[in-house]
mmCIF file of C-alpha atoms and ligand atoms in Angstrom:
data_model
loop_
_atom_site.group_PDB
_atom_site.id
_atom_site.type_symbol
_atom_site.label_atom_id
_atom_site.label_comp_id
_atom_site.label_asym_id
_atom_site.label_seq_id
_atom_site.Cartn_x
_atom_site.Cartn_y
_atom_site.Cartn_z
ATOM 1 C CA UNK A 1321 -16.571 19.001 -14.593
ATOM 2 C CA UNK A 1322 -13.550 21.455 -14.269
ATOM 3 C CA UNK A 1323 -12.292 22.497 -11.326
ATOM 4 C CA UNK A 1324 -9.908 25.382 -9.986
ATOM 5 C CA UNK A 1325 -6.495 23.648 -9.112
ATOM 6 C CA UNK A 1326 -7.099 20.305 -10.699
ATOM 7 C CA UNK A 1327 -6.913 19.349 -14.369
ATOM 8 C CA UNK A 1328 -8.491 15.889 -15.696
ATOM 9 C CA UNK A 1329 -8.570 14.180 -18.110
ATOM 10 C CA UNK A 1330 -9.783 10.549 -18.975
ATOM 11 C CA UNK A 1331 -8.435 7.895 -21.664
ATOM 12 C CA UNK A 1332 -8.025 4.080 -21.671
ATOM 13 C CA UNK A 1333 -10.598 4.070 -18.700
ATOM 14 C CA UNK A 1334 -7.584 5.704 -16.664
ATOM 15 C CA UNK A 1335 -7.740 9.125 -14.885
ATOM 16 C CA UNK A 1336 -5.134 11.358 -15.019
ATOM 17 C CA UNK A 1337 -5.385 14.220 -12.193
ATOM 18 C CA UNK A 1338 -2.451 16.726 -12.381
ATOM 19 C CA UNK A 1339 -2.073 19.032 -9.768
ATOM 20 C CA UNK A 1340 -2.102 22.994 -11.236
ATOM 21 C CA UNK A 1341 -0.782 25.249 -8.865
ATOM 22 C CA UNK A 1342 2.610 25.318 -10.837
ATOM 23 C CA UNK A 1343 3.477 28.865 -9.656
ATOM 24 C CA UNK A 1344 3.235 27.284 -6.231
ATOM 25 C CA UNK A 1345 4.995 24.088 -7.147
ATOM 26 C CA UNK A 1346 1.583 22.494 -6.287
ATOM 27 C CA UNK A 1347 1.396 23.379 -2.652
ATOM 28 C CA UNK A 1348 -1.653 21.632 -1.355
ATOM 29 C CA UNK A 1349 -3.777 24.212 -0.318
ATOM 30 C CA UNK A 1350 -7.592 23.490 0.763
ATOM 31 C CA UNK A 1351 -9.088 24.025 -2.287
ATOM 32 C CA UNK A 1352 -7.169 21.579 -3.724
ATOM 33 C CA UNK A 1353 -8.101 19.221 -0.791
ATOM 34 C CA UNK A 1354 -11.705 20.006 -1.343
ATOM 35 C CA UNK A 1355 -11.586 19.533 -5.284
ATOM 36 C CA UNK A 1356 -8.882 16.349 -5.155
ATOM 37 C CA UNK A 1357 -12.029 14.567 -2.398
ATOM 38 C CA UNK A 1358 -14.452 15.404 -5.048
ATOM 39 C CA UNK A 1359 -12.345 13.714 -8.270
ATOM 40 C CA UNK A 1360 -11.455 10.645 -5.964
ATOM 41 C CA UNK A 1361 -15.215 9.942 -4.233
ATOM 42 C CA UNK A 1362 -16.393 10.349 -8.291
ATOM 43 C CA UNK A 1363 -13.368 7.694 -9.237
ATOM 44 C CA UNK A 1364 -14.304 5.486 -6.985
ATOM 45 C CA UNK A 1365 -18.199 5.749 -7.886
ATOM 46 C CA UNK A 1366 -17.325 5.444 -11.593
ATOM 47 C CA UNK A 1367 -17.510 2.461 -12.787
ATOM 48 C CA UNK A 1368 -16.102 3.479 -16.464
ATOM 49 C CA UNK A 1369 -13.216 4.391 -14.285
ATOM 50 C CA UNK A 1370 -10.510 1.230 -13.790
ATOM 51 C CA UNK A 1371 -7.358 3.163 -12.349
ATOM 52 C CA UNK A 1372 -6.230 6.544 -11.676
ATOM 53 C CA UNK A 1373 -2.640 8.972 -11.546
ATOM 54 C CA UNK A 1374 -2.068 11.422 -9.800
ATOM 55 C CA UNK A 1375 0.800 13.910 -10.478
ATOM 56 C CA UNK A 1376 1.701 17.663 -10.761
ATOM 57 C CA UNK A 1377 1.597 20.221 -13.670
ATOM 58 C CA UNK A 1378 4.950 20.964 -15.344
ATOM 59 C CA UNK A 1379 8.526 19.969 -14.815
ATOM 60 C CA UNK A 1380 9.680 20.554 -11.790
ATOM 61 C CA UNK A 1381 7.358 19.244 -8.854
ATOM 62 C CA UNK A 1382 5.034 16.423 -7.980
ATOM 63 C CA UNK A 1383 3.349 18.699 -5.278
ATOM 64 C CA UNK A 1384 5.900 20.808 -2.435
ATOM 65 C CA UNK A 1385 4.215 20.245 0.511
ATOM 66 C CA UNK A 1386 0.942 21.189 2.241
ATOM 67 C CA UNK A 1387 0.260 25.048 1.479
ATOM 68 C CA UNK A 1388 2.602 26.645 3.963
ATOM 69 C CA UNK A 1389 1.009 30.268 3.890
ATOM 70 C CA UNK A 1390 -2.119 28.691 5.348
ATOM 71 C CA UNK A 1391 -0.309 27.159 8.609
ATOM 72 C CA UNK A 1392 0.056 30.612 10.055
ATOM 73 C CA UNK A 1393 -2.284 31.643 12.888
ATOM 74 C CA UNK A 1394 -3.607 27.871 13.776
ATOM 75 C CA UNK A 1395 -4.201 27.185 17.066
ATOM 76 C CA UNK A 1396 -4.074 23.333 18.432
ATOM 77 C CA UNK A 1397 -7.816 22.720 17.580
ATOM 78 C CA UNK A 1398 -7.448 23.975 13.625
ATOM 79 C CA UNK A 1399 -3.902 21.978 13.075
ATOM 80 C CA UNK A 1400 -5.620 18.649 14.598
ATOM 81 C CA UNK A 1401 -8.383 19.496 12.074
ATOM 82 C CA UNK A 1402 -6.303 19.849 9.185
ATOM 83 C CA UNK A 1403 -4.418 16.885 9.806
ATOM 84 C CA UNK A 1404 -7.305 15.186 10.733
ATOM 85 C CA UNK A 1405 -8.690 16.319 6.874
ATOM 86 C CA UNK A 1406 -5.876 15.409 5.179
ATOM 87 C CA UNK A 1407 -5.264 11.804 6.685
ATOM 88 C CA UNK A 1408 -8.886 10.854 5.740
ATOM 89 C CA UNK A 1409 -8.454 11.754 2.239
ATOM 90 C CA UNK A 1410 -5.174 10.157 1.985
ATOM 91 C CA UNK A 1411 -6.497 7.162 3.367
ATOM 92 C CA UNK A 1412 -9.324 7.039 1.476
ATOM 93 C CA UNK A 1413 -7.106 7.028 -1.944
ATOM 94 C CA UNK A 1414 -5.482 3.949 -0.009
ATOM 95 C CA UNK A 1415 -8.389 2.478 -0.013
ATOM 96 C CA UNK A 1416 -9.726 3.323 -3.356
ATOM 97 C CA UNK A 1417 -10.924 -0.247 -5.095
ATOM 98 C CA UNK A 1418 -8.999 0.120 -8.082
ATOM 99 C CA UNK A 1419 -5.618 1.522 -8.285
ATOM 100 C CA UNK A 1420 -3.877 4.977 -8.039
ATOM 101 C CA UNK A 1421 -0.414 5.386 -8.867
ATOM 102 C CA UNK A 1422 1.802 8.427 -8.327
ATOM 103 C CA UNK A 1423 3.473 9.608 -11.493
ATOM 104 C CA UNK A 1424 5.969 11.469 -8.973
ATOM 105 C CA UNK A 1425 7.370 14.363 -11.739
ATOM 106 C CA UNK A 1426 9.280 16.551 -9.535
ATOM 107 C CA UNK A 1427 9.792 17.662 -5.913
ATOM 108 C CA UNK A 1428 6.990 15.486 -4.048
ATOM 109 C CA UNK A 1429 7.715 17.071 -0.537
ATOM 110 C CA UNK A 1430 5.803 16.936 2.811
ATOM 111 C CA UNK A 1431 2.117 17.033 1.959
ATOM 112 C CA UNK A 1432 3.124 15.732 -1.846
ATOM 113 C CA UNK A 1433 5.433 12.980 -0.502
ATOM 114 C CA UNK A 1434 2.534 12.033 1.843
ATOM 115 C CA UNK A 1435 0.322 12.011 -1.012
ATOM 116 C CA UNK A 1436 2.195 10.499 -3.110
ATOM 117 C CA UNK A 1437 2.319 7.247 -0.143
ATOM 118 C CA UNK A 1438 -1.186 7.071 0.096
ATOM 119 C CA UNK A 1439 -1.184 5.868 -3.673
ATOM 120 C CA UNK A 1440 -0.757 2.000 -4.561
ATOM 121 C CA UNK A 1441 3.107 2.282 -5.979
ATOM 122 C CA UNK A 1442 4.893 5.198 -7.525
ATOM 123 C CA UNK A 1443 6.525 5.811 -10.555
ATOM 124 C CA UNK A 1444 9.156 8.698 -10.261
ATOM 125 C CA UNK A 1445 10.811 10.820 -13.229
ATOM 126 C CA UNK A 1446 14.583 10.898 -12.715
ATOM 127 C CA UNK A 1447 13.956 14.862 -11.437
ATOM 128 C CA UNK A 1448 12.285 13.573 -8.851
ATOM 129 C CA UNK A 1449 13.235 14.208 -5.220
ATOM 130 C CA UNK A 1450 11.520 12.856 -2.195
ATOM 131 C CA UNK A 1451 11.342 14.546 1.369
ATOM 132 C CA UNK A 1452 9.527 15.462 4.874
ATOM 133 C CA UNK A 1453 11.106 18.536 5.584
ATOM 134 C CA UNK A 1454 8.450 19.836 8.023
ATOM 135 C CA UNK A 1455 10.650 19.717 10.548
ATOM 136 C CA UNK A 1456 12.465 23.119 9.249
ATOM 137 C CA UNK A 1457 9.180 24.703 10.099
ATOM 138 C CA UNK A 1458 8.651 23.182 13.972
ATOM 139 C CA UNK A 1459 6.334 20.777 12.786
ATOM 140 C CA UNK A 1460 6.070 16.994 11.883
ATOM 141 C CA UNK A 1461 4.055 15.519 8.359
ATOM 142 C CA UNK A 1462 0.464 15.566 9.736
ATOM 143 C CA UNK A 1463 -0.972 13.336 6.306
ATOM 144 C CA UNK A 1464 0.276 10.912 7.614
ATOM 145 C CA UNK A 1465 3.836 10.545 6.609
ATOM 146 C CA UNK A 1466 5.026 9.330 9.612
ATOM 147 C CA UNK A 1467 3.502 6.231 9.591
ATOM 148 C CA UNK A 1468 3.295 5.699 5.375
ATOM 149 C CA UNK A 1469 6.746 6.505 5.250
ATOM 150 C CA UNK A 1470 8.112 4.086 8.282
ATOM 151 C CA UNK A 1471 6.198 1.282 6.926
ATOM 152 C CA UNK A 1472 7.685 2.049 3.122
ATOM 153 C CA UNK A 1473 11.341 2.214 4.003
ATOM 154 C CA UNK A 1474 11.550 1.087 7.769
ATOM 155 C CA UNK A 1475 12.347 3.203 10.433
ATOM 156 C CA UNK A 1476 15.614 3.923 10.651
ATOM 157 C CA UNK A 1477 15.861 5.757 7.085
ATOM 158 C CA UNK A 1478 12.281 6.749 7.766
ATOM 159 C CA UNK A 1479 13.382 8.819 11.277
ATOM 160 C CA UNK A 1480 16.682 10.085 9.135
ATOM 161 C CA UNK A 1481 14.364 11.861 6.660
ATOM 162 C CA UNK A 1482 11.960 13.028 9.280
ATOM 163 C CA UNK A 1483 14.208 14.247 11.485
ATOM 164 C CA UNK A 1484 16.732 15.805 9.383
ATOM 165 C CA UNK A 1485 14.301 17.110 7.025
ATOM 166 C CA UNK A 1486 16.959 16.329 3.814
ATOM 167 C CA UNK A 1487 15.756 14.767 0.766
ATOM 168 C CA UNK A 1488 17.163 12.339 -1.130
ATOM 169 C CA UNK A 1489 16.818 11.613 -4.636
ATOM 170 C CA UNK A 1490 14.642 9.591 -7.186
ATOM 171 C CA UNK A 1491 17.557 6.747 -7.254
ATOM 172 C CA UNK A 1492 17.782 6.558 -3.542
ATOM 173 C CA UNK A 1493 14.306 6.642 -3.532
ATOM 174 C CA UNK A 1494 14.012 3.600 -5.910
ATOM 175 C CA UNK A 1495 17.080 1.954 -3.361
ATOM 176 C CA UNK A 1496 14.723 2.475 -0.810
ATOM 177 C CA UNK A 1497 11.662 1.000 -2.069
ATOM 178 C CA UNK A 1498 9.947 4.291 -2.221
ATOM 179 C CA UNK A 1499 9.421 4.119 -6.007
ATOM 180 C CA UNK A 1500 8.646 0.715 -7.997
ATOM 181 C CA UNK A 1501 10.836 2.655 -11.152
ATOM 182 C CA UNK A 1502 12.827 5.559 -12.261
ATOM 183 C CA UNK A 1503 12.315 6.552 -15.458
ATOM 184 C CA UNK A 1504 12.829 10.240 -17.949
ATOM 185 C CA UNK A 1505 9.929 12.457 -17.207
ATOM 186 C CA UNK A 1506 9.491 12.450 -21.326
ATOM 187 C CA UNK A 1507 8.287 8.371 -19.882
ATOM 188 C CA UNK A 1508 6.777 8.874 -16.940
ATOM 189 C CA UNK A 1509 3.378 9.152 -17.902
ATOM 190 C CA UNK A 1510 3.416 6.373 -20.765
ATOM 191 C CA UNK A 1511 5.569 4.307 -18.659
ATOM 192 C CA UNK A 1512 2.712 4.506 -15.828
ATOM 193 C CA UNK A 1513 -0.121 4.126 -18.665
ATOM 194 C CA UNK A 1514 1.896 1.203 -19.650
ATOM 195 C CA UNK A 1515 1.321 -0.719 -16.266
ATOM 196 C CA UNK A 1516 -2.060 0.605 -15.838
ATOM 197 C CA UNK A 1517 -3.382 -1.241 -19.359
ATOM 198 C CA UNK A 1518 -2.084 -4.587 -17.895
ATOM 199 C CA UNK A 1519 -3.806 -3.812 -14.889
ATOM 200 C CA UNK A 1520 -6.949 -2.600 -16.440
ATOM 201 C CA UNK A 1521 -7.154 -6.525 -18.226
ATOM 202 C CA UNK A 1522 -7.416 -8.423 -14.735
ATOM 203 C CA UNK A 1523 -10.613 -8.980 -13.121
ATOM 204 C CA UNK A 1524 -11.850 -5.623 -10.772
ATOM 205 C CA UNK A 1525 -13.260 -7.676 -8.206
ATOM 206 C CA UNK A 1526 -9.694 -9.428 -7.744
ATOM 207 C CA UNK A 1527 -7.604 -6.214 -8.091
ATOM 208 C CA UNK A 1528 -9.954 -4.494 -5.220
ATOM 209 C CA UNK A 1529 -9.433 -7.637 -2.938
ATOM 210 C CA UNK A 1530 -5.689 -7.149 -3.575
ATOM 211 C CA UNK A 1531 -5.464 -3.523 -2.579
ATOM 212 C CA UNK A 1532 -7.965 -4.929 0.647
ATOM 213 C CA UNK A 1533 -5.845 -7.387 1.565
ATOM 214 C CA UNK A 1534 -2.588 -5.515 1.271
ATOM 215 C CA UNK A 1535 -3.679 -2.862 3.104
ATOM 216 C CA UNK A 1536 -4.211 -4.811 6.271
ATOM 217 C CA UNK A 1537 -0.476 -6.215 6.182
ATOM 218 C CA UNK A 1538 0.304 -4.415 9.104
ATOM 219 C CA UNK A 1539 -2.781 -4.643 10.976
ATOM 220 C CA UNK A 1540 -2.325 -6.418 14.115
ATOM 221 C CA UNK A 1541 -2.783 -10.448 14.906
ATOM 222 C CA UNK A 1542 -3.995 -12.092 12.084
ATOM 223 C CA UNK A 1543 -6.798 -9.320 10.100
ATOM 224 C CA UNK A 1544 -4.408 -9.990 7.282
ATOM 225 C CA UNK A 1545 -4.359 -13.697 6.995
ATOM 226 C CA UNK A 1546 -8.156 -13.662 7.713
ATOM 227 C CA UNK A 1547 -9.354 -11.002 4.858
ATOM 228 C CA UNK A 1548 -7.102 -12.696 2.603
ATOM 229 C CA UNK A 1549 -8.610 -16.305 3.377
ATOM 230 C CA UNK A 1550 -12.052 -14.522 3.610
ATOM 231 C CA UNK A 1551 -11.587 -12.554 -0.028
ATOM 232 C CA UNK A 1552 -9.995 -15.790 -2.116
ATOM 233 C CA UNK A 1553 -13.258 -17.659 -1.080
ATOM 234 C CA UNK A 1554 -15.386 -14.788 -2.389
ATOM 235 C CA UNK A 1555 -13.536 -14.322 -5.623
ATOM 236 C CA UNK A 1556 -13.554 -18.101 -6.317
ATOM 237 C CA UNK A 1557 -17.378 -18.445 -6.185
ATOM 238 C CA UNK A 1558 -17.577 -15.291 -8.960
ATOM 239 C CA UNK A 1559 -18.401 -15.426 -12.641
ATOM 240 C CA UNK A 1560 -14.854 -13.548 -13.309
ATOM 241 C CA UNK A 1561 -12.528 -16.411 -11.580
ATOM 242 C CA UNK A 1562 -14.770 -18.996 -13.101
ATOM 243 C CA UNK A 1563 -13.605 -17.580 -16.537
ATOM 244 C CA UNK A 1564 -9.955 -16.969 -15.711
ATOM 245 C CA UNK A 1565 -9.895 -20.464 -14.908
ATOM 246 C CA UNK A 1566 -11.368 -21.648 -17.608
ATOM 247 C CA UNK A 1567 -9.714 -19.288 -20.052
ATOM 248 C CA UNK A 1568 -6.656 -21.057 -18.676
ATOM 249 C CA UNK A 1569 -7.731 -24.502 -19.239
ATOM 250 C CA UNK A 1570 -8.877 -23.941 -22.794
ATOM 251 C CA UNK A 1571 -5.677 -21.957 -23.299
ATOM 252 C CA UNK A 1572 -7.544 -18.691 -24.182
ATOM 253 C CA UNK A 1573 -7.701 -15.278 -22.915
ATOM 254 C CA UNK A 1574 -9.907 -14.692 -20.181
ATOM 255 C CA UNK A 1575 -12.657 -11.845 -20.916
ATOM 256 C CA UNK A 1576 -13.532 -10.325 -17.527
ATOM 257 C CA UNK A 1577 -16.764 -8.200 -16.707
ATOM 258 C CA UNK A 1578 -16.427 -7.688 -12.840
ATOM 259 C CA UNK A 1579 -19.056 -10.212 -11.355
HETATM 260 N N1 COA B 1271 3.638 26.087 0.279
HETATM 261 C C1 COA B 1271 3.385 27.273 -0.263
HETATM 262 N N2 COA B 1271 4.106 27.801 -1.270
HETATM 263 C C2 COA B 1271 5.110 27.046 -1.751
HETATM 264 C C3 COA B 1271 5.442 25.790 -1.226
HETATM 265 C C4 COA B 1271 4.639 25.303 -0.157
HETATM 266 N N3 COA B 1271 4.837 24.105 0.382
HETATM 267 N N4 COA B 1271 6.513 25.300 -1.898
HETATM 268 C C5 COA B 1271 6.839 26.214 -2.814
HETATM 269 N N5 COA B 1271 6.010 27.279 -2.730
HETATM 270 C C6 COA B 1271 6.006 28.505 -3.536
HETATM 271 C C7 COA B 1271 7.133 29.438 -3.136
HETATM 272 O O1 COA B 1271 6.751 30.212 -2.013
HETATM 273 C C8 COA B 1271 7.283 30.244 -4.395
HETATM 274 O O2 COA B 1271 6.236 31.179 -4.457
HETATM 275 P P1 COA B 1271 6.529 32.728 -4.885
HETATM 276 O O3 COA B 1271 7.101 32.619 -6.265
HETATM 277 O O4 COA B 1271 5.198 33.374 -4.825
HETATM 278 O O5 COA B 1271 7.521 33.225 -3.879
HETATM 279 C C9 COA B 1271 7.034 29.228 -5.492
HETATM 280 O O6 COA B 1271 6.307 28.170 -4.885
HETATM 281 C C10 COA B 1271 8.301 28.639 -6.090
HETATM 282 O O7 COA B 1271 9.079 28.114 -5.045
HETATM 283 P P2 COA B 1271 10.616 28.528 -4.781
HETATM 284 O O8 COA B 1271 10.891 28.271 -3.339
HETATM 285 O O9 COA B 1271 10.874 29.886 -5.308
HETATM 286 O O10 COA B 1271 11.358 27.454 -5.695
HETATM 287 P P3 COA B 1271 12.852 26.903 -5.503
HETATM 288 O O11 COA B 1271 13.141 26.153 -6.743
HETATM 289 O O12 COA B 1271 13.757 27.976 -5.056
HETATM 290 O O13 COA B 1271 12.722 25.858 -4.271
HETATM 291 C C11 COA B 1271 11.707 24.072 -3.013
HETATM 292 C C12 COA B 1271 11.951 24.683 -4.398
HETATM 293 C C13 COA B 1271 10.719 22.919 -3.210
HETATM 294 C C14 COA B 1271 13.015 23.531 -2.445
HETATM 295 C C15 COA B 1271 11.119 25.145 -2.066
HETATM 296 O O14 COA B 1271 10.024 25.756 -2.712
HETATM 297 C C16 COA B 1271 10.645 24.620 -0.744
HETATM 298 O O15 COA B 1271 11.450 24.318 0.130
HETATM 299 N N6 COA B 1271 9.314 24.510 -0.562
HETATM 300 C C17 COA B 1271 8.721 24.120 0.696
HETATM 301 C C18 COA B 1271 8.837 22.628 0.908
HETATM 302 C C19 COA B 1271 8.244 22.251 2.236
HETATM 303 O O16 COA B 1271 8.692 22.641 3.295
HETATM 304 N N7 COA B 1271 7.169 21.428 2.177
HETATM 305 C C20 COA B 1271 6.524 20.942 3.347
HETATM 306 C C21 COA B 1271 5.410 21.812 3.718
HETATM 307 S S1 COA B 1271 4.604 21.209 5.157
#
């Protein structure tokens, strides 16, 4: 299927989705939030589909922010909808079953930053450069950045960014946790294909109860503790664990098949 701002394109059972508004620098406008809800509900329904990346067409940005020329004239109702639209399809790539990893290219600002935290870990090109500058325009991140980015970095550097509206760059970024790795944007995209096809060789069923479990690490009392007691005696009654552990035994590789 092809689609207006989004390109895709599919090898190794990984999906690459780049971002093409690059006259725009990406800006998230709402056809892209339409089309990018499409690509991700079909990832996660595909099960030829074992991980996804998400980054932005040509060299200079990730994605610059929510689509700024479409903030003017909302009233309180339409900006709590927008946000509203935006969190749920940011959390639903958090929640996708199978990973989806920033390749962060380029400016990854406000909307792009946000999106970019809503994937499992990011991978940034040394161009890269990281920021929630919606405070120049009156306004706070409203995908939620405020919370994605507090629990990435802690709050103190968290309210810095937010409040100053600076950004910093891919190494600070990497300092702050933000990005697992820093790498020339000529890499970026093997370098994230590289640690995608070790993923892809674990068992799904194990990878999704990661993602589960990791998600609820700051859930209150102890929904953690519990999923991840709940999940490990799931995945050791499955045909997959009972082959990695055999496949260890007999000193083989394990052949998974996700059951
Ligand atoms: N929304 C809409 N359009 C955007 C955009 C955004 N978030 N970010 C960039 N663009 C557009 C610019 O308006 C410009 O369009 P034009 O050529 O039709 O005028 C084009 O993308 C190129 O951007 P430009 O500002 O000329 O590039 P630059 O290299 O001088 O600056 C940035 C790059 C990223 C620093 C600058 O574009 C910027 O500050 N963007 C907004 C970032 C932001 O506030 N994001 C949060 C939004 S909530």
């Amino acid at each position: 299927m092809s689609y207006q701002t989004i390109l895709t394109s599919i090898e190794d059972a990984i999906l690459t989705i780049v971002i093409n508004r690059p006259d725009k620098l990406n800006a998230l406008n709402q056809v892209v939030l339409a089309e990018l809800a499409l690509i991700i509900d079909d990832f996660i329904a595909d099960p030829a589909l074992k991980a996804a990346i998400i980054m932005g067409s040509g060299e200079k940005a990730f994605i610059a922010g929510a689509d700024i020329s479409e903030f003017s004239g909302l009233d309180t109702v339409a900006g709590v909808e927008l946000a509203r639209k935006g969190q749920q399809l940011f959390s639903r790539i958090e929640h996708a079953p199978k990973p989806v990893v920033a390749a962060v290219n380029g400016f990854a600002l406000g909307g792009g930053c946000e999106l970019a935290m809503a994937c499992h870990f990011r991978v940034a090109s040394e161009n890269a450069k990281f920021g929630q500058p919606e405070v120049n325009l009156g306004l706070l991140p409203g995908y939620g950045g405020t919370q994605r980015l507090t629990r990435l970095i802690g709050k103190g550097r968290a309210l810095e960014l937010l409040l100053a509206g600076t950004m910093i760059d891919a190494v600070t970024a990497f300092n702050y946790g933000l990005v697992n790795r820093v790498v020339p944007q000529a890499m970026l995209l093997p370098e994230v294909k590289s640690v995608l096809s070790v993923i892809n060789t674990k068992a799904p069923l194990a990878i999704a109860a990661c993602i589960e479990a990791a998600n609820l690490a700051d859930a209150p009392g102890n929904a953690g503790y519990d999923n991840e007691a709940e999940n490990f005696g799931k995945l050791i009654a499955t045909h997959d664990a009972r082959e990695g552990i055999a496949a260890f035994m007999e000193k083989r590789k394990a052949e998974f098949t996700g059951n």
